[in-house]
Short mmCIF file of C-alpha atoms and ligand atoms in Angstrom, two decimals:
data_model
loop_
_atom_site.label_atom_id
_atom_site.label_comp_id
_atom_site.label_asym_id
_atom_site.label_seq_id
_atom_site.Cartn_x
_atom_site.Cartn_y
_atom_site.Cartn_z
CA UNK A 19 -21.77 5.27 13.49
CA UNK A 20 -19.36 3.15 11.28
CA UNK A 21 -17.81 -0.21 12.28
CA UNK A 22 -14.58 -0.43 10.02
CA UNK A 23 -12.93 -4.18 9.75
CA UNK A 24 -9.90 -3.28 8.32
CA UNK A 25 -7.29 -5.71 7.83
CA UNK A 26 -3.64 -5.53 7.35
CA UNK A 27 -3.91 -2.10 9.35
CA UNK A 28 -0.47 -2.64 11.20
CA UNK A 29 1.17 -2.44 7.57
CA UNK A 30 2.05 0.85 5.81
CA UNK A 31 -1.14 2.26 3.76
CA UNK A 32 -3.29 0.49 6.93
CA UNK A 33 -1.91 2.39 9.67
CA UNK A 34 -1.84 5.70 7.48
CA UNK A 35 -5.55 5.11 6.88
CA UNK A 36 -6.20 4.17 10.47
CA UNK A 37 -4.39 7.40 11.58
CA UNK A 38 -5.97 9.53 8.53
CA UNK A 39 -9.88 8.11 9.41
CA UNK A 40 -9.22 8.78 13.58
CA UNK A 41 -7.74 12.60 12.81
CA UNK A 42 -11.17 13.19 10.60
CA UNK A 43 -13.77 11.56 12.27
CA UNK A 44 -12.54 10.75 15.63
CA UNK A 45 -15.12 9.25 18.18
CA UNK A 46 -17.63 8.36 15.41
CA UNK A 47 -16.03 5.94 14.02
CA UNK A 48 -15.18 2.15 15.38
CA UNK A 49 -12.29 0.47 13.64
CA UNK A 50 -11.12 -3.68 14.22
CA UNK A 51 -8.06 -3.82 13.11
CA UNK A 52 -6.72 -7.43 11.95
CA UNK A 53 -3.47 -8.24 11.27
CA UNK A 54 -1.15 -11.25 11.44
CA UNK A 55 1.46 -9.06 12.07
CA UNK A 56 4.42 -10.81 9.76
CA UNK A 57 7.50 -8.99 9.15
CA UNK A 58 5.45 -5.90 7.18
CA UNK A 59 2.90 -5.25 10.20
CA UNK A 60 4.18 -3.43 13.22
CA UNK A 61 1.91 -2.36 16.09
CA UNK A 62 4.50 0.14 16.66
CA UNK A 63 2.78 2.16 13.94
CA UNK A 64 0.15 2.92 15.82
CA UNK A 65 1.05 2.96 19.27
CA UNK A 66 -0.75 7.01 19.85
CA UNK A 67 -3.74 4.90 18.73
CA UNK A 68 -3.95 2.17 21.10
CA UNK A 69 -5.69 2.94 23.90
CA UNK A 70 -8.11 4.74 21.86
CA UNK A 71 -11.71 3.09 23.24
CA UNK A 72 -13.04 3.07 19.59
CA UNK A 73 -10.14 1.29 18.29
CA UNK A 74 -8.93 -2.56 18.81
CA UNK A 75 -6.59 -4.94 17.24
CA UNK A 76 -7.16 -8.57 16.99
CA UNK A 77 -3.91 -10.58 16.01
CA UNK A 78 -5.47 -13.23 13.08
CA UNK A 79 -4.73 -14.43 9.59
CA UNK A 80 -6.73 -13.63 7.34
CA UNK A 81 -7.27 -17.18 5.97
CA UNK A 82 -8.46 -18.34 9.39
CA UNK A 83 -12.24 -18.66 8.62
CA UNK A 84 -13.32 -19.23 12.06
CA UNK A 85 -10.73 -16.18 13.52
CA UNK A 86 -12.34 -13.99 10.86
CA UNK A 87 -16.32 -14.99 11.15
CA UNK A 88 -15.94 -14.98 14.79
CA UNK A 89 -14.73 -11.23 14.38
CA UNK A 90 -18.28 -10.66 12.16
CA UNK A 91 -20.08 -12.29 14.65
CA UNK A 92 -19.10 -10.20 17.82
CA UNK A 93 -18.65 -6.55 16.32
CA UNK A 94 -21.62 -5.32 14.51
CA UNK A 95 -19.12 -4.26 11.13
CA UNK A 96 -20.42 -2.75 8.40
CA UNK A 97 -17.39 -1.60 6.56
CA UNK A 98 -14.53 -3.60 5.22
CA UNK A 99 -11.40 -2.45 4.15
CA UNK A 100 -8.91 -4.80 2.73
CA UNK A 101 -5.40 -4.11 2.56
CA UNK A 102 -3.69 -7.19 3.85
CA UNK A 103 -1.60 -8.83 1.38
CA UNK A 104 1.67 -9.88 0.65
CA UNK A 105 3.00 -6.60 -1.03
CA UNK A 106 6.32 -7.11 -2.36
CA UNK A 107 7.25 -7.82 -5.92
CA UNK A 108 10.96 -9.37 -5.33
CA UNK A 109 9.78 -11.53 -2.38
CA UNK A 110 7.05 -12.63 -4.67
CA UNK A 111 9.58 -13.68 -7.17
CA UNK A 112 11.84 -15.55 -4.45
CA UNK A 113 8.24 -17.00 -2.80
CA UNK A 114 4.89 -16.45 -5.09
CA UNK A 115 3.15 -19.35 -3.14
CA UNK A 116 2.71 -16.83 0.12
CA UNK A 117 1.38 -14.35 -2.28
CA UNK A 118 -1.28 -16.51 -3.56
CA UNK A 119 -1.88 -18.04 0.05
CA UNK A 120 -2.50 -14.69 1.91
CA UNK A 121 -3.71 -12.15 -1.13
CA UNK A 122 -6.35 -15.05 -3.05
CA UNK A 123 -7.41 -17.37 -0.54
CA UNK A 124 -7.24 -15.05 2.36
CA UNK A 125 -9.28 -12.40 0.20
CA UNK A 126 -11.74 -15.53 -0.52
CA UNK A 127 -12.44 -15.79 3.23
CA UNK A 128 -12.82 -12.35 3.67
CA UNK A 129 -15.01 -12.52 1.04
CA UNK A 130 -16.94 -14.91 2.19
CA UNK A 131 -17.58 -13.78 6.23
CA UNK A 132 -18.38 -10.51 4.93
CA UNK A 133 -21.21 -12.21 2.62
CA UNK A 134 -22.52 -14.87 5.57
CA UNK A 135 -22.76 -12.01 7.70
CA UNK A 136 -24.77 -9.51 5.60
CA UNK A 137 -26.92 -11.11 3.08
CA UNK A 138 -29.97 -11.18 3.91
CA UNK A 139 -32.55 -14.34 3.26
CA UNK A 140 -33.68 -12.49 0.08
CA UNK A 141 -30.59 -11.82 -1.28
CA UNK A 142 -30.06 -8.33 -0.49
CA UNK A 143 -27.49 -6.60 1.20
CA UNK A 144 -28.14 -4.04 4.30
CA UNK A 145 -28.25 -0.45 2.59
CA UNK A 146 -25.31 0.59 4.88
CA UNK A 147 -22.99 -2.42 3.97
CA UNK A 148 -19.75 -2.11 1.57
CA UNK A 149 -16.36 -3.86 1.08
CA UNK A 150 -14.02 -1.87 -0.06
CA UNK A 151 -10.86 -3.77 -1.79
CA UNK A 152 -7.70 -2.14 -1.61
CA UNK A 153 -5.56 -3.39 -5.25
CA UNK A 154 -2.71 -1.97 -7.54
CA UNK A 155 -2.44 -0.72 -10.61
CA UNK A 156 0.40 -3.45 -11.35
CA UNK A 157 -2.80 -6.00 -12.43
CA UNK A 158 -3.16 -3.89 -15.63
CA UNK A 159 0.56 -4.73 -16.69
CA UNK A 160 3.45 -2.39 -17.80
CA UNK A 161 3.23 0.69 -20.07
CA UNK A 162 5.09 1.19 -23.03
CA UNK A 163 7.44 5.20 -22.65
CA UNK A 164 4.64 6.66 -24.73
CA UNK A 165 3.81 9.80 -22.46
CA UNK A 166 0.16 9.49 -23.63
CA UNK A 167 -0.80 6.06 -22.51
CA UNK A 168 -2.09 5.47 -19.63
CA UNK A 169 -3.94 2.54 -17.23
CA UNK A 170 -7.56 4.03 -17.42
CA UNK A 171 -10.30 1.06 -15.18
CA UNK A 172 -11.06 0.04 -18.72
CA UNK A 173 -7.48 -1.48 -19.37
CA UNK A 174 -7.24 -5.54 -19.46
CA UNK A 175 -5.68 -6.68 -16.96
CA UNK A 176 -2.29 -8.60 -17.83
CA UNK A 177 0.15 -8.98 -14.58
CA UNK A 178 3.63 -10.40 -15.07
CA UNK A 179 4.36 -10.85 -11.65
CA UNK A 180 3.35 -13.02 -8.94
CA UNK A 181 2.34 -10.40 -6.62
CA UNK A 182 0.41 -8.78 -9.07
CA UNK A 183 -1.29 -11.82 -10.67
CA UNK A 184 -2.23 -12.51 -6.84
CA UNK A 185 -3.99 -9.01 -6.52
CA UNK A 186 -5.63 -9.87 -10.38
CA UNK A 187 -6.90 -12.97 -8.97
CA UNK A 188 -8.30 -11.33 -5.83
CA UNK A 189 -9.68 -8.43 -7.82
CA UNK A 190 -11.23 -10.92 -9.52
CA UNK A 191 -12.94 -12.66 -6.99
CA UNK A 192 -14.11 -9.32 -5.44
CA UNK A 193 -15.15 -8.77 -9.16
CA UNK A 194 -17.53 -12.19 -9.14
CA UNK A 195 -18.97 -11.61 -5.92
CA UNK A 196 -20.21 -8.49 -7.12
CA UNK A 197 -21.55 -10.43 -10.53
CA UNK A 198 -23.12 -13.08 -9.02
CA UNK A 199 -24.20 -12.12 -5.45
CA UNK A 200 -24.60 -8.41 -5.97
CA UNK A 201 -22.13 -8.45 -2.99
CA UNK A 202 -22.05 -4.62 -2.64
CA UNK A 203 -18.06 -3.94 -2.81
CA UNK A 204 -16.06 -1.10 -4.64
CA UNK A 205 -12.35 -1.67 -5.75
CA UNK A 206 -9.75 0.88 -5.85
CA UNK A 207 -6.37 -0.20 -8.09
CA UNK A 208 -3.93 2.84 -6.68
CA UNK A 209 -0.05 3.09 -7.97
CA UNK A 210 2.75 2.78 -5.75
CA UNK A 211 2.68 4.88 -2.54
CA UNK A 212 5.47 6.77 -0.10
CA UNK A 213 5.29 8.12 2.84
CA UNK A 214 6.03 7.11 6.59
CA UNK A 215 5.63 3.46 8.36
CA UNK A 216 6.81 1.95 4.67
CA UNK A 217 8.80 -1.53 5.29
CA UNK A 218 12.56 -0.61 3.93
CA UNK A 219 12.38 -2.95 1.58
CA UNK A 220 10.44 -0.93 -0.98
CA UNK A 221 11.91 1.68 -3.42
CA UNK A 222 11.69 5.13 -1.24
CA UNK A 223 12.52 4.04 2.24
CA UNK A 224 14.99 1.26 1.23
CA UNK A 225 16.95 4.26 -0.47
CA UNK A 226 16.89 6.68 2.68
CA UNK A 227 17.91 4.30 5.16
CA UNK A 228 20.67 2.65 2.79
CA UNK A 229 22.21 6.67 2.04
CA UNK A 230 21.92 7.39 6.03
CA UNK A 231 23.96 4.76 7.02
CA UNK A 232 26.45 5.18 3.67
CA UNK A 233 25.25 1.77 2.30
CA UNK A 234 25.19 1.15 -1.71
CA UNK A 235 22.05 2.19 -3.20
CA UNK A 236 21.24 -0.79 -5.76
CA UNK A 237 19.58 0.70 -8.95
CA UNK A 238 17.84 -2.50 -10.73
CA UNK A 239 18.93 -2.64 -14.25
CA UNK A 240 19.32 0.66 -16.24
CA UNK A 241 17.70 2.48 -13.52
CA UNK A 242 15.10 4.23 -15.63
CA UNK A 243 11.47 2.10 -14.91
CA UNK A 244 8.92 4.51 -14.13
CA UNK A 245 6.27 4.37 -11.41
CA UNK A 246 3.47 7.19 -10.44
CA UNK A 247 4.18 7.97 -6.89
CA UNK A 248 1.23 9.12 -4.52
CA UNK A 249 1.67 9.98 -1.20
CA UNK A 250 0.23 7.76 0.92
CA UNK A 251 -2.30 10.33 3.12
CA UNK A 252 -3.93 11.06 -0.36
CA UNK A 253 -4.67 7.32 -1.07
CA UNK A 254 -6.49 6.85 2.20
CA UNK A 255 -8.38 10.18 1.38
CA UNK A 256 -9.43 8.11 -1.96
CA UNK A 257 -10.31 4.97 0.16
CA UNK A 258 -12.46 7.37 2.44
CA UNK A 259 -14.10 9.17 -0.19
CA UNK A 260 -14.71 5.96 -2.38
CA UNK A 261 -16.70 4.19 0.63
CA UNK A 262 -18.67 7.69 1.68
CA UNK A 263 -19.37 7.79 -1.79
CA UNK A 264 -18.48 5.32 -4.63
CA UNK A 265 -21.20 3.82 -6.69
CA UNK A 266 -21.57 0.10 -5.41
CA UNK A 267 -19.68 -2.50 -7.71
CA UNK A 268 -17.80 0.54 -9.86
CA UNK A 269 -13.94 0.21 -10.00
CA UNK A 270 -12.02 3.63 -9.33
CA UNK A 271 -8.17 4.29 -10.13
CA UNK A 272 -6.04 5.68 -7.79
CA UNK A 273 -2.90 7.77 -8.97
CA UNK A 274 -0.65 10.58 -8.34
CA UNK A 275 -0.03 11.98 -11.86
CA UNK A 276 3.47 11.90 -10.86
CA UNK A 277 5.53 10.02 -13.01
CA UNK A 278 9.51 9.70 -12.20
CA UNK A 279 12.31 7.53 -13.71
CA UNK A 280 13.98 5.30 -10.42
CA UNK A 281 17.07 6.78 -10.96
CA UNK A 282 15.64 10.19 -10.59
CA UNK A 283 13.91 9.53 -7.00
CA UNK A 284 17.31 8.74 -5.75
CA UNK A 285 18.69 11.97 -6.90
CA UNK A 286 15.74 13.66 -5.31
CA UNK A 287 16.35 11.97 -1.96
CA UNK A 288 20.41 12.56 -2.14
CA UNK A 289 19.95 15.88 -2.23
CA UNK A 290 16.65 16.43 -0.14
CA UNK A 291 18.81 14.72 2.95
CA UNK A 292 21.56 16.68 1.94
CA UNK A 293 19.06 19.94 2.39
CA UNK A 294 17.68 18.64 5.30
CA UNK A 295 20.33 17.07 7.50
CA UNK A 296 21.80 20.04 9.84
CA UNK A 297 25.75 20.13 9.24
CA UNK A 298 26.56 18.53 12.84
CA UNK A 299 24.68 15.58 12.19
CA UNK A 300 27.35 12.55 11.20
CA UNK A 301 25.28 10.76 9.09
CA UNK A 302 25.22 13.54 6.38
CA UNK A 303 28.98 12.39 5.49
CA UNK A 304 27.76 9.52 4.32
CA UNK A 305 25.00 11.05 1.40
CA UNK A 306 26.80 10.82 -2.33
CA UNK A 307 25.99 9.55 -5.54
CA UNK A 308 28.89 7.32 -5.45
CA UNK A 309 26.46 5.18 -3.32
CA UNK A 310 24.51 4.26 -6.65
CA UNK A 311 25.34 0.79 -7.60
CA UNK A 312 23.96 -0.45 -10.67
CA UNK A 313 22.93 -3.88 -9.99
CA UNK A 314 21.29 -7.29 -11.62
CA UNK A 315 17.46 -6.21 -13.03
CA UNK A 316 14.68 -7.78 -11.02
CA UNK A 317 13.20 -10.55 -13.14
CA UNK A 318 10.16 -9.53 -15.44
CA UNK A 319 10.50 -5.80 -14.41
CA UNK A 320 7.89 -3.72 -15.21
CA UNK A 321 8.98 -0.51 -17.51
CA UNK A 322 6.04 1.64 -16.76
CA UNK A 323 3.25 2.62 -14.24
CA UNK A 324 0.77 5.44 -15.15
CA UNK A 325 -2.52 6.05 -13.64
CA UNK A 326 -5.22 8.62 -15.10
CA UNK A 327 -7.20 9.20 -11.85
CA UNK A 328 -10.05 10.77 -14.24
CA UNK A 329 -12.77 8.91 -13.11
CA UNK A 330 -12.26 9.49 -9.27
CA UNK A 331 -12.01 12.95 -10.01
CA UNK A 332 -14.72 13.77 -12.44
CA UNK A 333 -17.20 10.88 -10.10
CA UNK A 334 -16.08 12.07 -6.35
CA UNK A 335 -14.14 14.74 -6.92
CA UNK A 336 -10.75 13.50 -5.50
CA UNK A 337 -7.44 14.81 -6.44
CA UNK A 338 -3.56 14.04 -5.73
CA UNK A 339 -3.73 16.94 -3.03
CA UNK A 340 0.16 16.30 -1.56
CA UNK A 341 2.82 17.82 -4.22
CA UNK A 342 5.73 14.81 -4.55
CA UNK A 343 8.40 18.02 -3.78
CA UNK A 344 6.66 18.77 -0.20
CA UNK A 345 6.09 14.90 0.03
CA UNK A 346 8.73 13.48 -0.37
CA UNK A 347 10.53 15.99 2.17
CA UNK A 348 8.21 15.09 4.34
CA UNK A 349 8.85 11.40 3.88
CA UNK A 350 12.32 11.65 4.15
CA UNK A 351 12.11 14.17 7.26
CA UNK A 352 10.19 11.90 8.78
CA UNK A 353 12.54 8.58 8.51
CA UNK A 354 15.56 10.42 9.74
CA UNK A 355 13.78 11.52 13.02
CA UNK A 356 12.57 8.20 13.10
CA UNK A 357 15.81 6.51 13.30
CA UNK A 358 14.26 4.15 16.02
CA UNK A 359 11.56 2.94 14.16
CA UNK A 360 14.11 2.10 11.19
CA UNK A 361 16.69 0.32 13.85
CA UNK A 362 13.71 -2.49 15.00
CA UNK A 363 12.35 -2.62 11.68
CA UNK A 364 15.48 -3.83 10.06
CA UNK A 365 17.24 -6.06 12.75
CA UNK A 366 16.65 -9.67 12.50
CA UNK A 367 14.98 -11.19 9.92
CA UNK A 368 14.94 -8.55 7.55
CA UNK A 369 19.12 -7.92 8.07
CA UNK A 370 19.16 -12.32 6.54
CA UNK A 371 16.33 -10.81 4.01
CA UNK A 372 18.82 -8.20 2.55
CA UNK A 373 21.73 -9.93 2.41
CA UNK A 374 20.17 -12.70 0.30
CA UNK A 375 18.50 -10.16 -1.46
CA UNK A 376 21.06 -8.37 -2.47
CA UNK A 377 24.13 -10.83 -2.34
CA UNK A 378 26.26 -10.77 -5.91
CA UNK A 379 23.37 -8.58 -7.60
P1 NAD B 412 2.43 -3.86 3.79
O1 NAD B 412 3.21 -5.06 3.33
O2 NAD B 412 3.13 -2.70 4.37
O3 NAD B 412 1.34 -4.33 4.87
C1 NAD B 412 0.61 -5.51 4.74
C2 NAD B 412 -0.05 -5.81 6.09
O4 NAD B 412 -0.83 -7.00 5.95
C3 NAD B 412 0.97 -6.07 7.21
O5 NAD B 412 0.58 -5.38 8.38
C4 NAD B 412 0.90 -7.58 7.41
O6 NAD B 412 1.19 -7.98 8.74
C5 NAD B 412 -0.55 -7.86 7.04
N1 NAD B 412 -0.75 -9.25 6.60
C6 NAD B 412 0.00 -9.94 5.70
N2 NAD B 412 -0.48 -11.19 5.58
C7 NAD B 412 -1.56 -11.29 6.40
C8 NAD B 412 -2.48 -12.33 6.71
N3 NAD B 412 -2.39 -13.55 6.14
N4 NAD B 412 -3.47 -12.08 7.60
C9 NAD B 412 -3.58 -10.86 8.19
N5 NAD B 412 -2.73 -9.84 7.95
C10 NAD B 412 -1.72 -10.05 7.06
O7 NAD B 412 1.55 -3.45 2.53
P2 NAD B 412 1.08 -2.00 2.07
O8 NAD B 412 2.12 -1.40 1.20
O9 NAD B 412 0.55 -1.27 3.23
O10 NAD B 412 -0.14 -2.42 1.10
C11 NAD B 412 -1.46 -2.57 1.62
C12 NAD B 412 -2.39 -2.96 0.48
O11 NAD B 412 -2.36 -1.94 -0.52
C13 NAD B 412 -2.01 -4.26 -0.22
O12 NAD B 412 -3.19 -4.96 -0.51
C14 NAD B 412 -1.32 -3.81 -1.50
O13 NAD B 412 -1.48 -4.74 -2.53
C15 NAD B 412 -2.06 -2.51 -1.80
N6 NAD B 412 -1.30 -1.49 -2.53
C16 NAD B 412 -0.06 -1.11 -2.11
C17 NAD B 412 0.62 -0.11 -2.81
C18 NAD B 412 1.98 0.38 -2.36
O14 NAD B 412 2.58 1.22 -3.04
N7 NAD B 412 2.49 -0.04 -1.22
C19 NAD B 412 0.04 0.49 -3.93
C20 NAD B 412 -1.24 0.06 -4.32
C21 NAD B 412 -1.90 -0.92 -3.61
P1 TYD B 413 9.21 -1.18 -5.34
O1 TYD B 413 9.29 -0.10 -4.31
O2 TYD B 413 9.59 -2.57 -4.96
O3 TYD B 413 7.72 -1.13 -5.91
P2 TYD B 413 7.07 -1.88 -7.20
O4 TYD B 413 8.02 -2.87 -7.72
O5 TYD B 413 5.87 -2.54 -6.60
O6 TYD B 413 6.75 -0.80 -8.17
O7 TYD B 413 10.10 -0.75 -6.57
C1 TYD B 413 9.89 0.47 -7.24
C2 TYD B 413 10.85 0.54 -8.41
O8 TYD B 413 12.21 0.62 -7.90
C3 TYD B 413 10.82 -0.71 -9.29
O9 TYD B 413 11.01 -0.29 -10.65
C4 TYD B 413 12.03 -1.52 -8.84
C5 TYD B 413 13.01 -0.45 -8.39
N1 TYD B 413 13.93 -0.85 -7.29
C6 TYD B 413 15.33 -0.69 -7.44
O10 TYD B 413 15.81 -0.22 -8.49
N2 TYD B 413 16.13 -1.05 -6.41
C7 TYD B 413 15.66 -1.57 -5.24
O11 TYD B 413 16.46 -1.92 -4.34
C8 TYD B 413 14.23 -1.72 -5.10
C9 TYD B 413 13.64 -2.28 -3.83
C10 TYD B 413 13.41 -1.33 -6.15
#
């Protein structure tokens, strides 16, 4: 039986992976799940999980060495999965030195606990051991509109943003380790997920709740940057399959083969909700295009993400399974039934967030 450490699980892709590793292998698995809980965890994401006897949470930061190899020395882990970062590119703009606090130095110490606590005197590794790092395909850079290229593991990496040169820096670490202590990890680089439990601040979700309650939807620049959205239940399928069965130290590239324009996912979700939403329900007065709002382009904005998940595929057989059309119905089914969830999410801190966000864009 499995003892998962994995960290940032009270975020988005964490408590999706939590809730996708429980549903497949229920009682044989043990999970630790470490989060500091800042304004992108929420235990509330996993509150059917709970009381589960092989689950528990321990509140920590990841750059607290002694939280961290105080967690190694009481559980018996052999599994790490990292996914706690910093994950947003405009509040890496506004803030980069959070970025590189939490998602290099806390990936150091994570790093380093998980090697103090398996190597052996010889230099070896248990046979059962593996840290799996969780990383986007944002380190390789933007793509030029050419339909044929793509970000294959063999692209150099060349981030423009903070957030991404923060995950290039950790990738990198996880990258020496391997090098120089044959620290057996595996790292996946995935492109940008949706699904439920995303913080409102990203793309997909910050669209949604903004056309539910008849806000403007704010389309950065000419509205026409590309990304490769996955849904999220098929990345922690990859993460699964790549610690079952990766080859140790081997680098695999996560993507959906899915490839839309911005402007065209908020089409897709004006007229999904319009689909969706039954004719009694007030908020569907508020869905139009007039909502679009064309607004200031985010500094340094990437033109295009592309993944060719070849590798995965031809190595361990995984495939984007979820179709974006049943997706992202799903998605948006699921955030307007959630209404809740979105209300606690958004009050407070991240209200002062979006207005200075978003003020004179
Ligand atoms: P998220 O922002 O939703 O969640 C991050 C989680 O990490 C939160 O629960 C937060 O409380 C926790 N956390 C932050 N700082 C911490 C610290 N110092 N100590 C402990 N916990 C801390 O992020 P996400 O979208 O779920 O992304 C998870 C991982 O996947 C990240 O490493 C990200 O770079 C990577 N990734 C994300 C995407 C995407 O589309 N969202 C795509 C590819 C890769
Ligand atoms: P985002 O969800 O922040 O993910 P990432 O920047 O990591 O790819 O943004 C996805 C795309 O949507 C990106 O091209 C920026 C754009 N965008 C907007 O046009 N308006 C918005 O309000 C946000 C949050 C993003």
């Amino acid at each position: 039986m499995h003892t998962y450490l994995v960290t940032g699980g009270a975020g988005f892709i964490g408590s999706n992976y939590i809730h996708y590793m429980f549903g497949k292998y229920g009682d044989d698995i043990r999970i630790i799940n470490v989060d500091l809980l800042t304004y992108a965890g929420n235990l509330e994401n996993l509150k059917d999980i709970e009381t589960k006897e092989n689950y528990s949470f321990v509140k920590a930061d990841i750059c607290d060495r002694e939280a961290i190899s105080k967690i190694f020395k009481e559980n018996n882990i052999d599994r790490v999965v990292h996914f706690a970062a910093e994950s947003h590119v405009d509040r890496s703009i506004v803030d980069p030195n959070a970025f590189v606090r939490t998602n290099v130095l806390g990936t150091a110490v994570m790093l380093d606990c998980a090697r103090s606590a398996w190597e052996k005197e010889d230099g070896s590794y248990p046979e059962e051991v593996k840290f799996l790092h969780v990383s986007t395909d944002e380190v390789y850079g933007s793509l030029p509109e050419d339909p044929d290229a793509y970000f294959y593991e063999t692209t150099p990496y060349s981030p423009h943003s903070p957030y991404s040169a923060s995950k290039a820096s950790s990738d990198f670490l996880v990258k020496a380790y391997m090098d120089t202590y044959k620290f057996p990890a595996n790292i996946t680089n995935c492109s940008n997920n949706y699904g439920p439990y995303q913080f409102p601040e990203k793309l997909i979700p910050l669209m949604i709740n903004n056309a539910l309650s008849g806000k403007n939807l704010p389309v950065y620049g000419d509205g026409k940057n590309v990304r490769d959205w996955l849904f999220v239940e098929d990345h922690a399928k990859a993460i699964d399959m790549v610690c079952e069965k990766g080859k140790l130290f081997e680098t695999y590239n996560v993507g959906g083969h899915n490839e839309r324009q911005n402007i065209q996912i908020i089409h897709t979700i004006l007229d999904t909700l319009r689909e969706e939403l039954s004719d009694d329900d007030p908020r569907k007065a508020n869905i139009s295009e007039d909502l679009i709002t064309y607004v200031t382009d985010r500094k340094g904005h990437d033109r295009r993400y592309a993944i060719a998940p070849d590798k995965i595929k031809k190595d361990l057989g995984w495939y984007p399974e979820t179709k974006f059309e049943d997706g992202i119905r799903k998605t948006i089914k699921w955030y307007f039934e959630n209404e809740d969830w979105m209300k606690n999410v958004t009050s407070g801190d991240y209200q002062k967030y979006y207005d200075d966000m978003y003020e004179g864009r």
